[in-house]
């Protein structure tokens, strides 16, 4: 009975984590699709704007699929090998995902990305998650302050030792 309860508890924790990870791309898909619907209803849209929004939907659908593939690989204990990742491109992709939230809350994103970063061997989807989650939390936190200009500043740097690092700062300026 105790072992069964422990397994159920572990399964519950895993299900919560999986739901959280998959919910992010699904929420983005819903937001981008709703934007497309609004554009079509208003009849004030360009073909390019609709195409761009649908490309973002497709990217989020692929991202959700990658999360599921990563979970399956983890369960099999044979995860994919890290691949070279352009950190600045990853940050820009995360910022694109954050734009609907930023516009909704009046948050401006200030990017200060080091243009000389080498590719980093990593799992891009995991880096995306650890970049997206705190950025979303920061947007929610500074949006709740209701102070004038709201800025989320994101920076990347290359240390003297050759390590790539990033930093985010959220400011509410009255």
PDB file of C-alpha atoms in Angstrom:
ATOM      1  CA  UNK A   1       0.000   0.000   0.000  1.00  0.00           C
ATOM      2  CA  UNK A   2       2.806   2.401   0.921  1.00  0.00           C
ATOM      3  CA  UNK A   3       4.753   1.675  -2.281  1.00  0.00           C
ATOM      4  CA  UNK A   4       1.579   2.177  -4.324  1.00  0.00           C
ATOM      5  CA  UNK A   5       0.924   5.524  -2.619  1.00  0.00           C
ATOM      6  CA  UNK A   6       4.518   6.599  -3.318  1.00  0.00           C
ATOM      7  CA  UNK A   7       4.153   5.670  -6.998  1.00  0.00           C
ATOM      8  CA  UNK A   8       0.893   7.612  -7.231  1.00  0.00           C
ATOM      9  CA  UNK A   9       2.519  10.627  -5.602  1.00  0.00           C
ATOM     10  CA  UNK A  10       5.457  10.484  -8.020  1.00  0.00           C
ATOM     11  CA  UNK A  11       3.090  10.108 -10.982  1.00  0.00           C
ATOM     12  CA  UNK A  12       1.104  13.122  -9.757  1.00  0.00           C
ATOM     13  CA  UNK A  13       4.249  15.246  -9.542  1.00  0.00           C
ATOM     14  CA  UNK A  14       5.335  14.131 -13.015  1.00  0.00           C
ATOM     15  CA  UNK A  15       1.894  14.838 -14.468  1.00  0.00           C
ATOM     16  CA  UNK A  16       1.929  18.325 -12.946  1.00  0.00           C
ATOM     17  CA  UNK A  17       5.344  19.061 -14.441  1.00  0.00           C
ATOM     18  CA  UNK A  18       4.366  17.709 -17.844  1.00  0.00           C
ATOM     19  CA  UNK A  19       1.122  19.690 -17.839  1.00  0.00           C
ATOM     20  CA  UNK A  20       3.032  22.863 -16.962  1.00  0.00           C
ATOM     21  CA  UNK A  21       5.590  22.365 -19.744  1.00  0.00           C
ATOM     22  CA  UNK A  22       3.046  21.453 -22.432  1.00  0.00           C
ATOM     23  CA  UNK A  23       0.634  24.190 -21.349  1.00  0.00           C
ATOM     24  CA  UNK A  24       3.078  26.933 -22.361  1.00  0.00           C
ATOM     25  CA  UNK A  25       3.222  26.147 -26.088  1.00  0.00           C
ATOM     26  CA  UNK A  26      -0.503  25.344 -26.082  1.00  0.00           C
ATOM     27  CA  UNK A  27      -1.241  28.748 -24.532  1.00  0.00           C
ATOM     28  CA  UNK A  28       0.953  30.415 -27.143  1.00  0.00           C
ATOM     29  CA  UNK A  29      -0.873  28.520 -29.906  1.00  0.00           C
ATOM     30  CA  UNK A  30      -4.207  29.699 -28.494  1.00  0.00           C
ATOM     31  CA  UNK A  31      -2.979  33.316 -28.280  1.00  0.00           C
ATOM     32  CA  UNK A  32      -1.551  33.385 -31.809  1.00  0.00           C
ATOM     33  CA  UNK A  33      -4.645  31.693 -33.223  1.00  0.00           C
ATOM     34  CA  UNK A  34      -6.923  34.182 -31.435  1.00  0.00           C
ATOM     35  CA  UNK A  35      -4.850  37.002 -32.931  1.00  0.00           C
ATOM     36  CA  UNK A  36      -5.318  35.489 -36.403  1.00  0.00           C
ATOM     37  CA  UNK A  37      -9.066  35.255 -35.839  1.00  0.00           C
ATOM     38  CA  UNK A  38      -9.175  38.925 -34.732  1.00  0.00           C
ATOM     39  CA  UNK A  39      -7.195  39.943 -37.829  1.00  0.00           C
ATOM     40  CA  UNK A  40      -9.556  38.032 -40.109  1.00  0.00           C
ATOM     41  CA  UNK A  41     -12.651  39.411 -38.376  1.00  0.00           C
ATOM     42  CA  UNK A  42     -11.438  42.990 -38.553  1.00  0.00           C
ATOM     43  CA  UNK A  43     -10.462  42.566 -42.194  1.00  0.00           C
ATOM     44  CA  UNK A  44      -7.532  44.855 -41.404  1.00  0.00           C
ATOM     45  CA  UNK A  45      -4.668  42.483 -41.954  1.00  0.00           C
ATOM     46  CA  UNK A  46      -2.012  41.755 -44.454  1.00  0.00           C
ATOM     47  CA  UNK A  47      -1.212  38.371 -45.864  1.00  0.00           C
ATOM     48  CA  UNK A  48       2.278  38.726 -44.348  1.00  0.00           C
ATOM     49  CA  UNK A  49       0.958  39.384 -40.828  1.00  0.00           C
ATOM     50  CA  UNK A  50      -1.292  36.323 -41.002  1.00  0.00           C
ATOM     51  CA  UNK A  51       1.531  34.226 -42.426  1.00  0.00           C
ATOM     52  CA  UNK A  52       3.860  35.337 -39.628  1.00  0.00           C
ATOM     53  CA  UNK A  53       1.269  34.547 -36.949  1.00  0.00           C
ATOM     54  CA  UNK A  54       0.592  31.101 -38.436  1.00  0.00           C
ATOM     55  CA  UNK A  55       4.344  30.404 -38.578  1.00  0.00           C
ATOM     56  CA  UNK A  56       4.457  31.190 -34.853  1.00  0.00           C
ATOM     57  CA  UNK A  57       1.567  28.749 -34.287  1.00  0.00           C
ATOM     58  CA  UNK A  58       3.444  26.054 -36.209  1.00  0.00           C
ATOM     59  CA  UNK A  59       6.628  26.738 -34.207  1.00  0.00           C
ATOM     60  CA  UNK A  60       4.752  26.344 -30.916  1.00  0.00           C
ATOM     61  CA  UNK A  61       3.132  23.115 -32.121  1.00  0.00           C
ATOM     62  CA  UNK A  62       6.611  21.774 -32.969  1.00  0.00           C
ATOM     63  CA  UNK A  63       7.816  22.947 -29.544  1.00  0.00           C
ATOM     64  CA  UNK A  64       4.998  21.036 -27.802  1.00  0.00           C
ATOM     65  CA  UNK A  65       5.942  17.961 -29.831  1.00  0.00           C
ATOM     66  CA  UNK A  66       9.594  18.375 -28.832  1.00  0.00           C
ATOM     67  CA  UNK A  67       8.601  18.566 -25.148  1.00  0.00           C
ATOM     68  CA  UNK A  68       6.691  15.290 -25.513  1.00  0.00           C
ATOM     69  CA  UNK A  69       9.643  13.672 -27.365  1.00  0.00           C
ATOM     70  CA  UNK A  70      12.017  14.823 -24.616  1.00  0.00           C
ATOM     71  CA  UNK A  71       9.751  13.372 -21.929  1.00  0.00           C
ATOM     72  CA  UNK A  72       9.566  10.059 -23.804  1.00  0.00           C
ATOM     73  CA  UNK A  73      13.362  10.012 -24.173  1.00  0.00           C
ATOM     74  CA  UNK A  74      13.750  10.758 -20.465  1.00  0.00           C
ATOM     75  CA  UNK A  75      11.455   7.888 -19.562  1.00  0.00           C
ATOM     76  CA  UNK A  76      13.532   5.593 -21.816  1.00  0.00           C
ATOM     77  CA  UNK A  77      16.702   7.047 -20.209  1.00  0.00           C
ATOM     78  CA  UNK A  78      18.160   7.677 -23.655  1.00  0.00           C
ATOM     79  CA  UNK A  79      17.813  11.399 -24.187  1.00  0.00           C
ATOM     80  CA  UNK A  80      18.964  13.130 -27.347  1.00  0.00           C
ATOM     81  CA  UNK A  81      22.516  14.455 -27.415  1.00  0.00           C
ATOM     82  CA  UNK A  82      23.024  18.172 -26.856  1.00  0.00           C
ATOM     83  CA  UNK A  83      23.233  20.229 -30.051  1.00  0.00           C
ATOM     84  CA  UNK A  84      24.964  23.593 -30.658  1.00  0.00           C
ATOM     85  CA  UNK A  85      22.550  26.365 -29.642  1.00  0.00           C
ATOM     86  CA  UNK A  86      22.746  30.040 -30.587  1.00  0.00           C
ATOM     87  CA  UNK A  87      21.795  31.593 -27.236  1.00  0.00           C
ATOM     88  CA  UNK A  88      20.943  34.985 -28.709  1.00  0.00           C
ATOM     89  CA  UNK A  89      18.613  33.400 -31.282  1.00  0.00           C
ATOM     90  CA  UNK A  90      17.027  31.404 -28.475  1.00  0.00           C
ATOM     91  CA  UNK A  91      16.511  34.577 -26.403  1.00  0.00           C
ATOM     92  CA  UNK A  92      14.939  36.332 -29.417  1.00  0.00           C
ATOM     93  CA  UNK A  93      12.587  33.362 -29.922  1.00  0.00           C
ATOM     94  CA  UNK A  94      11.571  33.506 -26.255  1.00  0.00           C
ATOM     95  CA  UNK A  95      10.964  37.252 -26.558  1.00  0.00           C
ATOM     96  CA  UNK A  96       8.693  36.583 -29.566  1.00  0.00           C
ATOM     97  CA  UNK A  97       6.692  34.154 -27.392  1.00  0.00           C
ATOM     98  CA  UNK A  98       6.475  36.775 -24.644  1.00  0.00           C
ATOM     99  CA  UNK A  99       5.218  39.605 -26.863  1.00  0.00           C
ATOM    100  CA  UNK A 100       1.477  38.935 -26.386  1.00  0.00           C
ATOM    101  CA  UNK A 101       1.956  39.045 -22.585  1.00  0.00           C
ATOM    102  CA  UNK A 102       4.153  42.149 -22.852  1.00  0.00           C
ATOM    103  CA  UNK A 103       1.607  43.976 -24.972  1.00  0.00           C
ATOM    104  CA  UNK A 104      -1.209  42.944 -22.639  1.00  0.00           C
ATOM    105  CA  UNK A 105       0.629  44.268 -19.565  1.00  0.00           C
ATOM    106  CA  UNK A 106       2.459  47.211 -21.153  1.00  0.00           C
ATOM    107  CA  UNK A 107       5.896  45.725 -20.557  1.00  0.00           C
ATOM    108  CA  UNK A 108       8.841  46.742 -22.757  1.00  0.00           C
ATOM    109  CA  UNK A 109      11.644  44.231 -23.323  1.00  0.00           C
ATOM    110  CA  UNK A 110      15.148  45.660 -23.510  1.00  0.00           C
ATOM    111  CA  UNK A 111      17.658  43.264 -25.099  1.00  0.00           C
ATOM    112  CA  UNK A 112      21.406  43.632 -24.536  1.00  0.00           C
ATOM    113  CA  UNK A 113      22.793  40.595 -26.342  1.00  0.00           C
ATOM    114  CA  UNK A 114      26.517  40.027 -26.804  1.00  0.00           C
ATOM    115  CA  UNK A 115      26.972  39.512 -30.572  1.00  0.00           C
ATOM    116  CA  UNK A 116      30.143  37.428 -30.107  1.00  0.00           C
ATOM    117  CA  UNK A 117      28.745  34.406 -28.276  1.00  0.00           C
ATOM    118  CA  UNK A 118      29.835  30.967 -29.458  1.00  0.00           C
ATOM    119  CA  UNK A 119      27.217  28.235 -29.903  1.00  0.00           C
ATOM    120  CA  UNK A 120      26.589  26.348 -26.654  1.00  0.00           C
ATOM    121  CA  UNK A 121      26.118  22.555 -26.605  1.00  0.00           C
ATOM    122  CA  UNK A 122      22.723  22.128 -24.965  1.00  0.00           C
ATOM    123  CA  UNK A 123      19.135  20.962 -25.311  1.00  0.00           C
ATOM    124  CA  UNK A 124      17.473  24.025 -26.859  1.00  0.00           C
ATOM    125  CA  UNK A 125      13.998  23.218 -25.554  1.00  0.00           C
ATOM    126  CA  UNK A 126      15.284  23.004 -21.971  1.00  0.00           C
ATOM    127  CA  UNK A 127      17.144  26.312 -22.283  1.00  0.00           C
ATOM    128  CA  UNK A 128      14.010  27.830 -23.777  1.00  0.00           C
ATOM    129  CA  UNK A 129      11.993  26.638 -20.768  1.00  0.00           C
ATOM    130  CA  UNK A 130      14.480  27.983 -18.205  1.00  0.00           C
ATOM    131  CA  UNK A 131      14.495  31.306 -20.044  1.00  0.00           C
ATOM    132  CA  UNK A 132      10.763  31.548 -20.651  1.00  0.00           C
ATOM    133  CA  UNK A 133       9.521  30.608 -17.174  1.00  0.00           C
ATOM    134  CA  UNK A 134      11.393  33.296 -15.177  1.00  0.00           C
ATOM    135  CA  UNK A 135      10.710  35.897 -17.885  1.00  0.00           C
ATOM    136  CA  UNK A 136       6.956  35.171 -17.711  1.00  0.00           C
ATOM    137  CA  UNK A 137       7.112  35.319 -13.924  1.00  0.00           C
ATOM    138  CA  UNK A 138       8.957  38.659 -14.123  1.00  0.00           C
ATOM    139  CA  UNK A 139       6.330  40.080 -16.491  1.00  0.00           C
ATOM    140  CA  UNK A 140       3.553  38.993 -14.138  1.00  0.00           C
ATOM    141  CA  UNK A 141       5.398  40.445 -11.140  1.00  0.00           C
ATOM    142  CA  UNK A 142       6.180  43.850 -12.618  1.00  0.00           C
ATOM    143  CA  UNK A 143       2.762  44.118 -14.273  1.00  0.00           C
ATOM    144  CA  UNK A 144       1.189  43.811 -10.830  1.00  0.00           C
ATOM    145  CA  UNK A 145       3.124  46.864  -9.593  1.00  0.00           C
ATOM    146  CA  UNK A 146       1.119  49.166 -11.900  1.00  0.00           C
ATOM    147  CA  UNK A 147       3.997  51.654 -12.005  1.00  0.00           C
ATOM    148  CA  UNK A 148       4.499  53.758 -15.161  1.00  0.00           C
ATOM    149  CA  UNK A 149       7.142  52.261 -17.435  1.00  0.00           C
ATOM    150  CA  UNK A 150       7.608  48.504 -17.030  1.00  0.00           C
ATOM    151  CA  UNK A 151      10.863  47.093 -18.414  1.00  0.00           C
ATOM    152  CA  UNK A 152      12.179  43.562 -18.620  1.00  0.00           C
ATOM    153  CA  UNK A 153      15.871  43.709 -19.451  1.00  0.00           C
ATOM    154  CA  UNK A 154      17.581  40.587 -20.800  1.00  0.00           C
ATOM    155  CA  UNK A 155      21.339  40.398 -21.383  1.00  0.00           C
ATOM    156  CA  UNK A 156      23.796  37.762 -22.574  1.00  0.00           C
ATOM    157  CA  UNK A 157      27.552  37.835 -22.087  1.00  0.00           C
ATOM    158  CA  UNK A 158      30.709  35.826 -22.604  1.00  0.00           C
ATOM    159  CA  UNK A 159      32.837  35.620 -19.446  1.00  0.00           C
ATOM    160  CA  UNK A 160      36.623  35.941 -19.454  1.00  0.00           C
ATOM    161  CA  UNK A 161      36.731  32.170 -18.837  1.00  0.00           C
ATOM    162  CA  UNK A 162      34.719  31.573 -22.018  1.00  0.00           C
ATOM    163  CA  UNK A 163      31.388  30.767 -20.346  1.00  0.00           C
ATOM    164  CA  UNK A 164      28.136  32.075 -21.822  1.00  0.00           C
ATOM    165  CA  UNK A 165      25.719  33.535 -19.285  1.00  0.00           C
ATOM    166  CA  UNK A 166      22.506  35.497 -19.235  1.00  0.00           C
ATOM    167  CA  UNK A 167      20.733  37.849 -16.870  1.00  0.00           C
ATOM    168  CA  UNK A 168      17.246  39.268 -16.606  1.00  0.00           C
ATOM    169  CA  UNK A 169      16.104  42.305 -14.642  1.00  0.00           C
ATOM    170  CA  UNK A 170      12.526  43.500 -14.215  1.00  0.00           C
ATOM    171  CA  UNK A 171      11.895  47.152 -13.406  1.00  0.00           C
ATOM    172  CA  UNK A 172       8.770  49.136 -12.730  1.00  0.00           C
ATOM    173  CA  UNK A 173       9.656  52.822 -13.085  1.00  0.00           C
ATOM    174  CA  UNK A 174       7.108  55.333 -11.879  1.00  0.00           C
TER     175      UNK A 174
END
